[in-house]
Backbone as CSV, one residue per row, in Angstrom:
resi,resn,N_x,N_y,N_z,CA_x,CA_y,CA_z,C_x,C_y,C_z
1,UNK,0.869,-1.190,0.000,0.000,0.000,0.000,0.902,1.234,0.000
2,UNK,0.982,2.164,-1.061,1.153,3.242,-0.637,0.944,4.892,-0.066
3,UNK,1.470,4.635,1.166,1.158,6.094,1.903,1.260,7.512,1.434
4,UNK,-0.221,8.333,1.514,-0.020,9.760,0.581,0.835,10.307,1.603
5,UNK,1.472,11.714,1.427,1.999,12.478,2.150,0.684,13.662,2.405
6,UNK,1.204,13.910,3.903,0.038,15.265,4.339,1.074,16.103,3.979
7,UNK,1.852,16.426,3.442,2.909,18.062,2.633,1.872,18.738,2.500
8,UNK,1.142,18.468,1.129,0.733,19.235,0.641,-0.849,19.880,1.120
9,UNK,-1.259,19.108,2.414,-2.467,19.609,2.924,-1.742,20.731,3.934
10,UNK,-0.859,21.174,4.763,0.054,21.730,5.504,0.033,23.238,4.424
11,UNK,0.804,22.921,3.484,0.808,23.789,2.603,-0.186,24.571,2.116
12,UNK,-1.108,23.887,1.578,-2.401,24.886,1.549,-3.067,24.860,2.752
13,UNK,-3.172,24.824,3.575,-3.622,25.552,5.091,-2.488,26.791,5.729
14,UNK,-1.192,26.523,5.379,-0.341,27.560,5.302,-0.826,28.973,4.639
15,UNK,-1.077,28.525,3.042,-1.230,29.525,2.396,-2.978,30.542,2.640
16,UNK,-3.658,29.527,3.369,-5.006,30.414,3.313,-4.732,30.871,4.566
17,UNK,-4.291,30.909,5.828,-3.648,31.520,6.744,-3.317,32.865,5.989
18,UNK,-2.299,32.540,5.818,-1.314,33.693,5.216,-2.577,35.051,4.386
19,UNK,-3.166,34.639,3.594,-3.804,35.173,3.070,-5.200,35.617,3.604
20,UNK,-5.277,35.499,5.026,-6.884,35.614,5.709,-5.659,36.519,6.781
21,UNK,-4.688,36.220,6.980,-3.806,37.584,7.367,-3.362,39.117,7.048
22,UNK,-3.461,38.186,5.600,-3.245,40.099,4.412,-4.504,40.767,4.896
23,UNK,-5.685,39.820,4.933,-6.858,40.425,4.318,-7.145,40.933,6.128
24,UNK,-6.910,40.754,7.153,-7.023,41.379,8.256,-6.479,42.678,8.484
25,UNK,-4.724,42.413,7.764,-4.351,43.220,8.271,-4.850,44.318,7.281
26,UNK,-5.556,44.435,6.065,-5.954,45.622,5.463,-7.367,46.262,5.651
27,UNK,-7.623,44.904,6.710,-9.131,45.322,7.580,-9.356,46.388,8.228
28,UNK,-7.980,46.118,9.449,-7.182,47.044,10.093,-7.059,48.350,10.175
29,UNK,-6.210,48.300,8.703,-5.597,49.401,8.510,-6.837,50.608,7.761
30,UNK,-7.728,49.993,7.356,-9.044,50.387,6.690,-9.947,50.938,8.111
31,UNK,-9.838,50.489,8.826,-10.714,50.604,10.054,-9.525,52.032,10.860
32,UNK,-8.517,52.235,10.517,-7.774,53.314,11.925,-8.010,54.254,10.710
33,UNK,-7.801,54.417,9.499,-7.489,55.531,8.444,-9.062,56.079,8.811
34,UNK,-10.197,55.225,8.463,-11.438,55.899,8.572,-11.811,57.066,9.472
35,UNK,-10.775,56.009,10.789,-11.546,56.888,12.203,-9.936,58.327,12.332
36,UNK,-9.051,58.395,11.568,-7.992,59.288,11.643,-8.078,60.469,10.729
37,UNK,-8.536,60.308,9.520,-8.726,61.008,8.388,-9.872,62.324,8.570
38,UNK,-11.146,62.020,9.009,-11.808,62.664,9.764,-11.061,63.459,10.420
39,UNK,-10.900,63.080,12.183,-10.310,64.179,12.672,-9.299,65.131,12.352
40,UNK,-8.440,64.333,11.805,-7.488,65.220,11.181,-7.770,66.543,10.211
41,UNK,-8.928,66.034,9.213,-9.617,67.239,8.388,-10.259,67.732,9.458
42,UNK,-10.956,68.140,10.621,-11.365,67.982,11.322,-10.852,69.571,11.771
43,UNK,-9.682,68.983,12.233,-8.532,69.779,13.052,-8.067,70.806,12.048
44,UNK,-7.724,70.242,10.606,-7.305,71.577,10.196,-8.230,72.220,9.499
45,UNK,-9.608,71.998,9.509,-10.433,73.302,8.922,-11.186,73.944,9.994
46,UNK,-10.362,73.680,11.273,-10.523,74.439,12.270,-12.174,74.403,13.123
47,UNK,-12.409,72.810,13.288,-13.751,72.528,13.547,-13.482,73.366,15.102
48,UNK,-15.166,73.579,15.670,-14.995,74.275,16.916,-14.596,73.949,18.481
49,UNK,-14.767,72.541,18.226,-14.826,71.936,19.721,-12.832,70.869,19.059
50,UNK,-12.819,70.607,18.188,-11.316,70.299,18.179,-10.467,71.440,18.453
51,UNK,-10.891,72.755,17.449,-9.735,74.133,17.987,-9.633,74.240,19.662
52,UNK,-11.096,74.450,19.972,-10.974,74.517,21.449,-10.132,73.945,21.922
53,UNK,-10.272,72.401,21.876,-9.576,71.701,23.154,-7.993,71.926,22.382
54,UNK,-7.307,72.211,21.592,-6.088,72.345,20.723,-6.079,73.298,21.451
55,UNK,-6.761,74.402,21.780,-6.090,75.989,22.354,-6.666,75.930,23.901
56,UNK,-7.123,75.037,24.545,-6.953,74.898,26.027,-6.081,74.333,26.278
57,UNK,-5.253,73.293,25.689,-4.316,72.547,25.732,-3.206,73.084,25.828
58,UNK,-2.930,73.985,24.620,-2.016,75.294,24.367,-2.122,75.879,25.678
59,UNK,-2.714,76.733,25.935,-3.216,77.735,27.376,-2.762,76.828,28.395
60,UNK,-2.762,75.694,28.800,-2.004,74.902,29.743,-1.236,75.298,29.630
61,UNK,-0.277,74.813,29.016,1.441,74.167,28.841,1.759,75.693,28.880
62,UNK,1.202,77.021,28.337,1.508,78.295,28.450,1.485,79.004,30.012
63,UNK,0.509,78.590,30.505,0.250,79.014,31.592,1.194,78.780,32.901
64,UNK,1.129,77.220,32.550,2.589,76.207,33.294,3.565,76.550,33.213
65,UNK,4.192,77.306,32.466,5.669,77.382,31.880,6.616,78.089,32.912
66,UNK,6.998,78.143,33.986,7.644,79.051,35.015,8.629,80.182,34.515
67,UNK,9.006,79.950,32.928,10.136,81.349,32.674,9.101,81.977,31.281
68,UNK,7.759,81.629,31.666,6.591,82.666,30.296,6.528,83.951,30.469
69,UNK,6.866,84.906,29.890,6.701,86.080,29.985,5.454,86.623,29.238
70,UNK,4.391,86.749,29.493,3.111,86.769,28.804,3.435,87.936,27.676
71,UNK,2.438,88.072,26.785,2.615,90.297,26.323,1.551,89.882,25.609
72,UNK,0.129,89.113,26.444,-1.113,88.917,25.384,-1.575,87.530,25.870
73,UNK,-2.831,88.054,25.394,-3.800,86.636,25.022,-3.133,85.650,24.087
74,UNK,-2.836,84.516,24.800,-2.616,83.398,23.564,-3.584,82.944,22.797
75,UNK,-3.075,83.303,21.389,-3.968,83.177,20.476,-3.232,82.109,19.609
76,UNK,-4.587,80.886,19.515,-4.113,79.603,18.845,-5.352,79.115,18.672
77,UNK,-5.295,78.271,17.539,-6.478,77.291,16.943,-7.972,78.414,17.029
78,UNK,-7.348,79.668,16.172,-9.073,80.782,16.255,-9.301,81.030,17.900
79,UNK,-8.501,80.698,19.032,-9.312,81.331,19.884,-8.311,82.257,20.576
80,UNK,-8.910,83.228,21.452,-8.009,83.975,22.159,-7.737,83.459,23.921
81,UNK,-6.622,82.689,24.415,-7.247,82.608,25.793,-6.626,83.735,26.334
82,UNK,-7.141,84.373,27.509,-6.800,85.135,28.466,-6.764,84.465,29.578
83,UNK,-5.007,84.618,30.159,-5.051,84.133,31.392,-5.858,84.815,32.284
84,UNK,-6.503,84.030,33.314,-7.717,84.601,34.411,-6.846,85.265,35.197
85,UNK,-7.701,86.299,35.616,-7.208,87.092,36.955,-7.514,86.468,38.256
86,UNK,-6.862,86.756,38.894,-6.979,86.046,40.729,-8.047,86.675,41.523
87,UNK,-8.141,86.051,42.380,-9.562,86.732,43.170,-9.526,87.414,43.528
88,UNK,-8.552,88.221,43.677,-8.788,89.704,44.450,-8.537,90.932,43.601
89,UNK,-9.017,90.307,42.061,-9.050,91.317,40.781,-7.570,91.590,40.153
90,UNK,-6.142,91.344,40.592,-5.333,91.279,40.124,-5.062,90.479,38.782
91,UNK,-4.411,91.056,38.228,-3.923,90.307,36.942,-3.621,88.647,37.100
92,UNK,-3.049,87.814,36.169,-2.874,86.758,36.420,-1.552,86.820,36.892
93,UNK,-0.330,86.252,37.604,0.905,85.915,37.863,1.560,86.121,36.799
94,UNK,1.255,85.232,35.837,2.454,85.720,34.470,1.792,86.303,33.658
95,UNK,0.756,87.485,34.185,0.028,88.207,33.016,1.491,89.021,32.581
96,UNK,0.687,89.917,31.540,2.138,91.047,31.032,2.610,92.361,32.048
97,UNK,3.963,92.605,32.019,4.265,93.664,32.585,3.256,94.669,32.650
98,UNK,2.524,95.280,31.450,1.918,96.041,31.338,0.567,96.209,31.514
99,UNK,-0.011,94.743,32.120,-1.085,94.878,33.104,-1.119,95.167,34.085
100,UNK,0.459,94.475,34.520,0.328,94.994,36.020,0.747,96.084,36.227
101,UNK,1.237,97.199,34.908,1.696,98.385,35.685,0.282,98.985,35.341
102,UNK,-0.622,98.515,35.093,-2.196,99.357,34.861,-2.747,99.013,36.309
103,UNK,-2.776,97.802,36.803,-3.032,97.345,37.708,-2.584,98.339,39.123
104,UNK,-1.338,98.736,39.167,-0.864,99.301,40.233,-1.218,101.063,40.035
105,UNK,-1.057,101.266,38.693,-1.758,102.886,38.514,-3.104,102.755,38.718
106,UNK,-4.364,101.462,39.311,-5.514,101.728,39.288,-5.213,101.822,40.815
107,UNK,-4.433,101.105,41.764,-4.427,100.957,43.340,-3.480,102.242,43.672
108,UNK,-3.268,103.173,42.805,-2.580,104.113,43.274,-0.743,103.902,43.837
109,UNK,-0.145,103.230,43.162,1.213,102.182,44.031,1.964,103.234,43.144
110,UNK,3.113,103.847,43.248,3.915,104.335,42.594,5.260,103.237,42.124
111,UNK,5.013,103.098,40.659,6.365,101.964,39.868,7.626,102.917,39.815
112,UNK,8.280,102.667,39.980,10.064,103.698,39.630,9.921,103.015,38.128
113,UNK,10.424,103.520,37.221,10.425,103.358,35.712,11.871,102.251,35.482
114,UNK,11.413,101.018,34.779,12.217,100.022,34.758,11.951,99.321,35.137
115,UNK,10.814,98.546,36.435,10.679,98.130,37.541,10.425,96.514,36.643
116,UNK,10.707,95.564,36.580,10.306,94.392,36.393,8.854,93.746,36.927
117,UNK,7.979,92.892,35.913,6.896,92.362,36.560,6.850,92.021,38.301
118,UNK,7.808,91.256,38.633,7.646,90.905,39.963,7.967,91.621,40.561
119,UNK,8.796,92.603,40.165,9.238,93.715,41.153,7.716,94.700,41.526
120,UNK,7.266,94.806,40.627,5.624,95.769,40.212,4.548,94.527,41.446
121,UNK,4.707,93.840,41.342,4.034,92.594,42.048,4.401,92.724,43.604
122,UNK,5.666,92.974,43.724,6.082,93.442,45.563,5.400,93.948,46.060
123,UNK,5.983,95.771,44.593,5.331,96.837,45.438,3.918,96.774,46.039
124,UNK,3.101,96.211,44.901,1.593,96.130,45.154,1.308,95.362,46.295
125,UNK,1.949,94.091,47.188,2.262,93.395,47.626,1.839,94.180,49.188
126,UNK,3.502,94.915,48.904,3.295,96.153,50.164,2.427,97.091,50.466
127,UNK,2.454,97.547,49.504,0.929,98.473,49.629,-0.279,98.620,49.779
128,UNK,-0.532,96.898,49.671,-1.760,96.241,50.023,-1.847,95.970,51.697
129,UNK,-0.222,95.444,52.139,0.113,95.163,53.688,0.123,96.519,53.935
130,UNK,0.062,97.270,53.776,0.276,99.223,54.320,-1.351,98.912,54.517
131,UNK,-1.793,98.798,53.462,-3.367,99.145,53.603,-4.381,98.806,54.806
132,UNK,-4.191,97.121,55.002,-4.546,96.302,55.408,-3.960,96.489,56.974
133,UNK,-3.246,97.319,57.124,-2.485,97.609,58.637,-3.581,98.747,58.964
134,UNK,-3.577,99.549,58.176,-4.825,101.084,57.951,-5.990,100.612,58.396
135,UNK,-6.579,99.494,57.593,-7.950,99.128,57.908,-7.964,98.305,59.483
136,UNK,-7.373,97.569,59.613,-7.385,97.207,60.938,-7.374,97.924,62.426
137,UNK,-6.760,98.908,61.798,-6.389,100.071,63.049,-7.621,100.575,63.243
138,UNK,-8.099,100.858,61.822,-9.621,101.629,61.774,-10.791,101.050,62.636
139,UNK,-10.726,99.340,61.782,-11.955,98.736,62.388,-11.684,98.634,64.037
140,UNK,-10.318,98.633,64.605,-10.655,98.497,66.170,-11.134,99.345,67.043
141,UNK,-11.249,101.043,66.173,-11.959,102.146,66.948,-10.392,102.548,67.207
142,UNK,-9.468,102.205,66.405,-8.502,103.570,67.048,-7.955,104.193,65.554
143,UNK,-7.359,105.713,65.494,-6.759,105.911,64.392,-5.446,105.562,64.097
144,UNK,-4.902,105.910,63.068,-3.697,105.122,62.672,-3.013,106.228,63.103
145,UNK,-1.762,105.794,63.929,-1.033,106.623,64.584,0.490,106.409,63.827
146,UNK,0.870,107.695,63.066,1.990,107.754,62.741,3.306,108.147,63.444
147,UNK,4.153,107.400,63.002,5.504,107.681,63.948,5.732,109.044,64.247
148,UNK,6.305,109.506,64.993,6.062,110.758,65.610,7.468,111.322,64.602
149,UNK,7.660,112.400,64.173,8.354,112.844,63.211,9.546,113.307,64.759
150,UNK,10.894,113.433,63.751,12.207,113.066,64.273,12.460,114.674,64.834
151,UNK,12.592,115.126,66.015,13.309,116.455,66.035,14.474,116.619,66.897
152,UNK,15.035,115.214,66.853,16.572,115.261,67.632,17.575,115.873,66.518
153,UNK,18.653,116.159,67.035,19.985,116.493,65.635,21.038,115.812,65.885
154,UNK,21.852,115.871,65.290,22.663,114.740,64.749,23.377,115.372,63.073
155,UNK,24.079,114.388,63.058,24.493,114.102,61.552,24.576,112.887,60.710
156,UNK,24.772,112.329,59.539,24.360,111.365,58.898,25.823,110.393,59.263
157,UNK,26.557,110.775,59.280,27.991,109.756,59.394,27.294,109.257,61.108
158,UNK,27.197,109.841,62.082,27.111,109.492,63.757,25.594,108.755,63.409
159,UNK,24.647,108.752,62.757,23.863,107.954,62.607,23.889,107.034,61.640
160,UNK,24.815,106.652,60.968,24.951,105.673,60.447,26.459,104.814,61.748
161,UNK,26.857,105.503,62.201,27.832,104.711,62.947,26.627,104.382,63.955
162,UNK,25.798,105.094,64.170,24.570,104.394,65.736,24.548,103.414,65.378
163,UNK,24.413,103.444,64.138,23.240,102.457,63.043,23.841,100.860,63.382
164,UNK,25.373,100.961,63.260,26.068,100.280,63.125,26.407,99.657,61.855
165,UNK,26.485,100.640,60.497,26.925,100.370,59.445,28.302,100.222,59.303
166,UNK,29.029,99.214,58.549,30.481,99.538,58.294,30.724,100.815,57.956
167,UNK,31.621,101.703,58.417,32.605,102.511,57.318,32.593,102.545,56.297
168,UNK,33.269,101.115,55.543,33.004,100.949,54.269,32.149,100.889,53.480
169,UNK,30.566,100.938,54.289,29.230,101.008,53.398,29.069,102.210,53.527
170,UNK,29.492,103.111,54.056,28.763,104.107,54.160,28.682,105.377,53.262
171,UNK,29.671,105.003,52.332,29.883,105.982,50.945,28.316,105.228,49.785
172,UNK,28.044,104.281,50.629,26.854,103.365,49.432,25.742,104.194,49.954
173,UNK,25.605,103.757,51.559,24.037,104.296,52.201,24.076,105.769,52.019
174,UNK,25.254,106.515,51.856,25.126,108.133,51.537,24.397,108.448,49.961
175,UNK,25.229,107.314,49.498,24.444,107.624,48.332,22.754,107.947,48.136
176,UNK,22.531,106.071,48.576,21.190,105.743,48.515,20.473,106.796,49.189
177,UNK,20.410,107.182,50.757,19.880,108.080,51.333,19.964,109.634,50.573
178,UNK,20.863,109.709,49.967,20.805,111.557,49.554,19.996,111.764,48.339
179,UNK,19.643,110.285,47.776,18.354,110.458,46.570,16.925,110.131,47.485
180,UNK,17.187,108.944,47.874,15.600,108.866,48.482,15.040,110.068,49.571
181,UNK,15.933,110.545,50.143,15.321,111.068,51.490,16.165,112.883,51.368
182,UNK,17.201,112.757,50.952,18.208,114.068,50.963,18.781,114.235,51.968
183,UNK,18.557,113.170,52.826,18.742,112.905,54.428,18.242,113.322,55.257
184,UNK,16.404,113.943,54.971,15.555,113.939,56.088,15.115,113.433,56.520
185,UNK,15.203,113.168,58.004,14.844,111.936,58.912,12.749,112.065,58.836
186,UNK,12.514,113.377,58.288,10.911,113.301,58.364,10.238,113.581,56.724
187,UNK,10.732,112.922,55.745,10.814,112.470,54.661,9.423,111.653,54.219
188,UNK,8.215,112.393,53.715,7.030,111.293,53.484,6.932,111.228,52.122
189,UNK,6.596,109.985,51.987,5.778,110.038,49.987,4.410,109.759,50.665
190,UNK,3.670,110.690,49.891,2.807,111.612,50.477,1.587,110.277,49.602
191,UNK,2.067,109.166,48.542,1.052,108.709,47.354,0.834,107.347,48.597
192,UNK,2.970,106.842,48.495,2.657,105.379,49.015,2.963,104.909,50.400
193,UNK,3.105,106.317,51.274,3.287,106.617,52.558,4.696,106.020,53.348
194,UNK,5.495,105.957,52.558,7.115,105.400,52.270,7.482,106.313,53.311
195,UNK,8.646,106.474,54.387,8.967,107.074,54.968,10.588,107.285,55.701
196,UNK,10.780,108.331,56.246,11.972,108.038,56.619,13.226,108.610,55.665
197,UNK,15.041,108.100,56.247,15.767,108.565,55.522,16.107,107.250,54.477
198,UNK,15.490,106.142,54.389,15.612,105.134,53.424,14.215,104.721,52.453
199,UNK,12.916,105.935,53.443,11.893,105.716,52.633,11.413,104.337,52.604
200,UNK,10.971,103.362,53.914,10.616,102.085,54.658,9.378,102.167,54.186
201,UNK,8.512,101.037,53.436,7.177,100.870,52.853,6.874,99.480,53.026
202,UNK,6.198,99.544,54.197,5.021,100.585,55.143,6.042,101.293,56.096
203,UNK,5.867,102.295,56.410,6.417,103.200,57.627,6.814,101.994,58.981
204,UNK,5.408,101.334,59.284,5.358,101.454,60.564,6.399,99.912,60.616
205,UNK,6.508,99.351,59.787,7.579,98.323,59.643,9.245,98.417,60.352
206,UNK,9.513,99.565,60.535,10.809,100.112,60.982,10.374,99.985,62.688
207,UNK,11.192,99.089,63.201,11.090,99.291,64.502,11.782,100.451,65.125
208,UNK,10.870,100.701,66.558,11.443,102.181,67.241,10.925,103.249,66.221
209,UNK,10.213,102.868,65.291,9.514,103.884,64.627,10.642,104.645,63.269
210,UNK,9.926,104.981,62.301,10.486,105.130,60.829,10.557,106.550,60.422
211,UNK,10.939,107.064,62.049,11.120,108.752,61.495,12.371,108.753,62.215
212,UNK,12.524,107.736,62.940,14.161,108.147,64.144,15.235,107.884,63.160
213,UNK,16.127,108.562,62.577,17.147,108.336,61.909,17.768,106.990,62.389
214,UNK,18.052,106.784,63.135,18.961,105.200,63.373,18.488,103.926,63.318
215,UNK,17.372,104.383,63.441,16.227,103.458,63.578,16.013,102.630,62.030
216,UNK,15.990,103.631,61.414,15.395,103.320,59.850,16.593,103.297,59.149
217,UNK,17.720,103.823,59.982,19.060,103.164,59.225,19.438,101.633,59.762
218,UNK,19.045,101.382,61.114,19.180,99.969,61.316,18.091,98.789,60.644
219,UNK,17.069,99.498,60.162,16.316,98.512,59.337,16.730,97.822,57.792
220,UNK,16.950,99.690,57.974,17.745,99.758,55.971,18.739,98.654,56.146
221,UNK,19.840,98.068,56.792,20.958,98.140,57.475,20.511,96.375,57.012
222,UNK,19.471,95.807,57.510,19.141,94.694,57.433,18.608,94.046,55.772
223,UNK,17.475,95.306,55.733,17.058,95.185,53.973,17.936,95.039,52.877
224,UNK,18.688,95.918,53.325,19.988,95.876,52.388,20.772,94.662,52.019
225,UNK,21.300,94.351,53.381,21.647,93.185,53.355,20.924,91.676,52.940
226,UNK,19.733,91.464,53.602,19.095,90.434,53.696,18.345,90.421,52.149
227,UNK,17.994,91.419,51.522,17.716,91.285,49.797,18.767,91.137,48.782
228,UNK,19.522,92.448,49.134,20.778,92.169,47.966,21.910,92.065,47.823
229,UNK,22.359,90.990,49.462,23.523,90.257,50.123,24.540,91.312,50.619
230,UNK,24.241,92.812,50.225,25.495,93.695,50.828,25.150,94.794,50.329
231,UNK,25.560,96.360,50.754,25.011,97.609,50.289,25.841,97.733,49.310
232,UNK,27.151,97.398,48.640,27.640,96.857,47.398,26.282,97.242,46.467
233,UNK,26.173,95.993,46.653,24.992,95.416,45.691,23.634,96.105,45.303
234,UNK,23.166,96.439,46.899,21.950,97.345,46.838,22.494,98.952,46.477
235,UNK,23.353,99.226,46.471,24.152,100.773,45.370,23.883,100.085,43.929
236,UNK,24.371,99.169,43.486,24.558,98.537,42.629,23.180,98.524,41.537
237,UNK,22.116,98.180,42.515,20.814,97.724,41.934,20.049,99.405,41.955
238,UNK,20.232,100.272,42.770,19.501,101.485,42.879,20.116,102.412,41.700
239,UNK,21.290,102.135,41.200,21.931,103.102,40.459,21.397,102.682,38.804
240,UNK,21.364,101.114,38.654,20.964,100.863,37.510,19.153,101.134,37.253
241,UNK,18.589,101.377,38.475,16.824,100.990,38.788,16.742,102.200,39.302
242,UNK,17.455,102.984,40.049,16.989,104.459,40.663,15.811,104.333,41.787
243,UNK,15.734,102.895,42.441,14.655,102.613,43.504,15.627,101.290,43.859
244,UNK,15.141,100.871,45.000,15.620,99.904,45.816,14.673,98.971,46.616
């Protein structure tokens, strides 16, 4: 008797495999193009609810960005977003410089010209804590009692030695003091109630009070230091900024 070989049944079960494979995989590929092709036209003839989520998406990653310097509404996919303002009506954090210097000309804050966003963000900062010291005083039934203006004498070198400034700073703090103050110990800005011979904002922040010359040189004495590591530096930053 001779035995057939199964080869050739192997073989054609091989080959209709193979070929119920093509025909899947162009099933496949027929089935992702359908559902891709769409959106994609979709997206670029600028349908409304794809732009959207394309320009909220955008507005994230913009918003997120910690070194964004805003100068506008991001405008992407037809829409405009505007970063939101914060609850207490301020601009957004990385809105543009130039909101927030609208922002601080609506609260009355005086900017020195040059002033950087966050720097504009301090001031307002302070001037809000000035305020908020004002209203409190008010609501307890007493008035706001200002430091009693300075009528001891003296000179600026013996009060900066009270002060306990180096020597060697003291060609810096002469400086700084003979623009801000001219070296009057009873020296007001009359807008942001700055005071003193270093001009301390809020006033009442200067311990021993922000009209006693030594007083507000021992504060300066600290500010100086503790912001811009040495009166070096804070000469340094007032000469290029003309504020400190």
């Amino acid at each position: 008797m001779t035995t057939r070989s199964s080869a050739p049944v192997a073989v054609r079960l091989s080959r209709r495999r193979s070929v119920a494979g093509v025909f899947a995989g162009l099933a496949a590929f027929g089935f992702l193009a359908a559902y891709l092709v769409p959106t994609t036209a979709a997206l670029a003839e600028g349908v409304s609810s794809s732009s959207f989520d394309v320009a909220a998406a955008d507005a994230q990653v913009y918003s997120a960005a910690a070194d964004v310097v805003a100068t506008g509404p991001v405008l992407t996919g037809g829409y405009a977003m505007q970063l939101q303002a914060q609850a207490d009506g301020a601009p957004h954090v990385k809105a543009s410089l130039e909101e927030w210097l609208t922002y601080a000309e609506e609260k009355s804050v005086d900017v020195p010209d040059g002033a950087s966003r966050e720097e504009v963000q301090e001031l307002i900062a302070e001037a809000a804590t000035a305020a908020e010291e004002a209203t409190e005083s008010q609501a307890a039934g007493t008035s706001v009692i200002q430091s009693a203006f300075y009528t001891g004498g003296g000179a600026p070198a013996d009060w900066m030695t009270a002060a306990g400034i180096a020597e060697g700073d003291q060609g810096y703090v002469d400086y700084i003091v003979s623009r801000e103050s001219g070296w009057n110990p009873n020296a007001t800005n009359a807008s942001s109630g700055a005071c003193g011979l270093v001009q301390a904002l809020p006033c009442s922040k200067v311990p021993g009070g922000g009209y006693d010359p030594v007083a507000n040189l021992q504060w300066a004495n600290g500010y100086a230091v503790g912001r811009y590591g040495s009166w070096a530096n804070a000469y340094a930053f007032w000469t290029s900024n003309h504020w400190w």
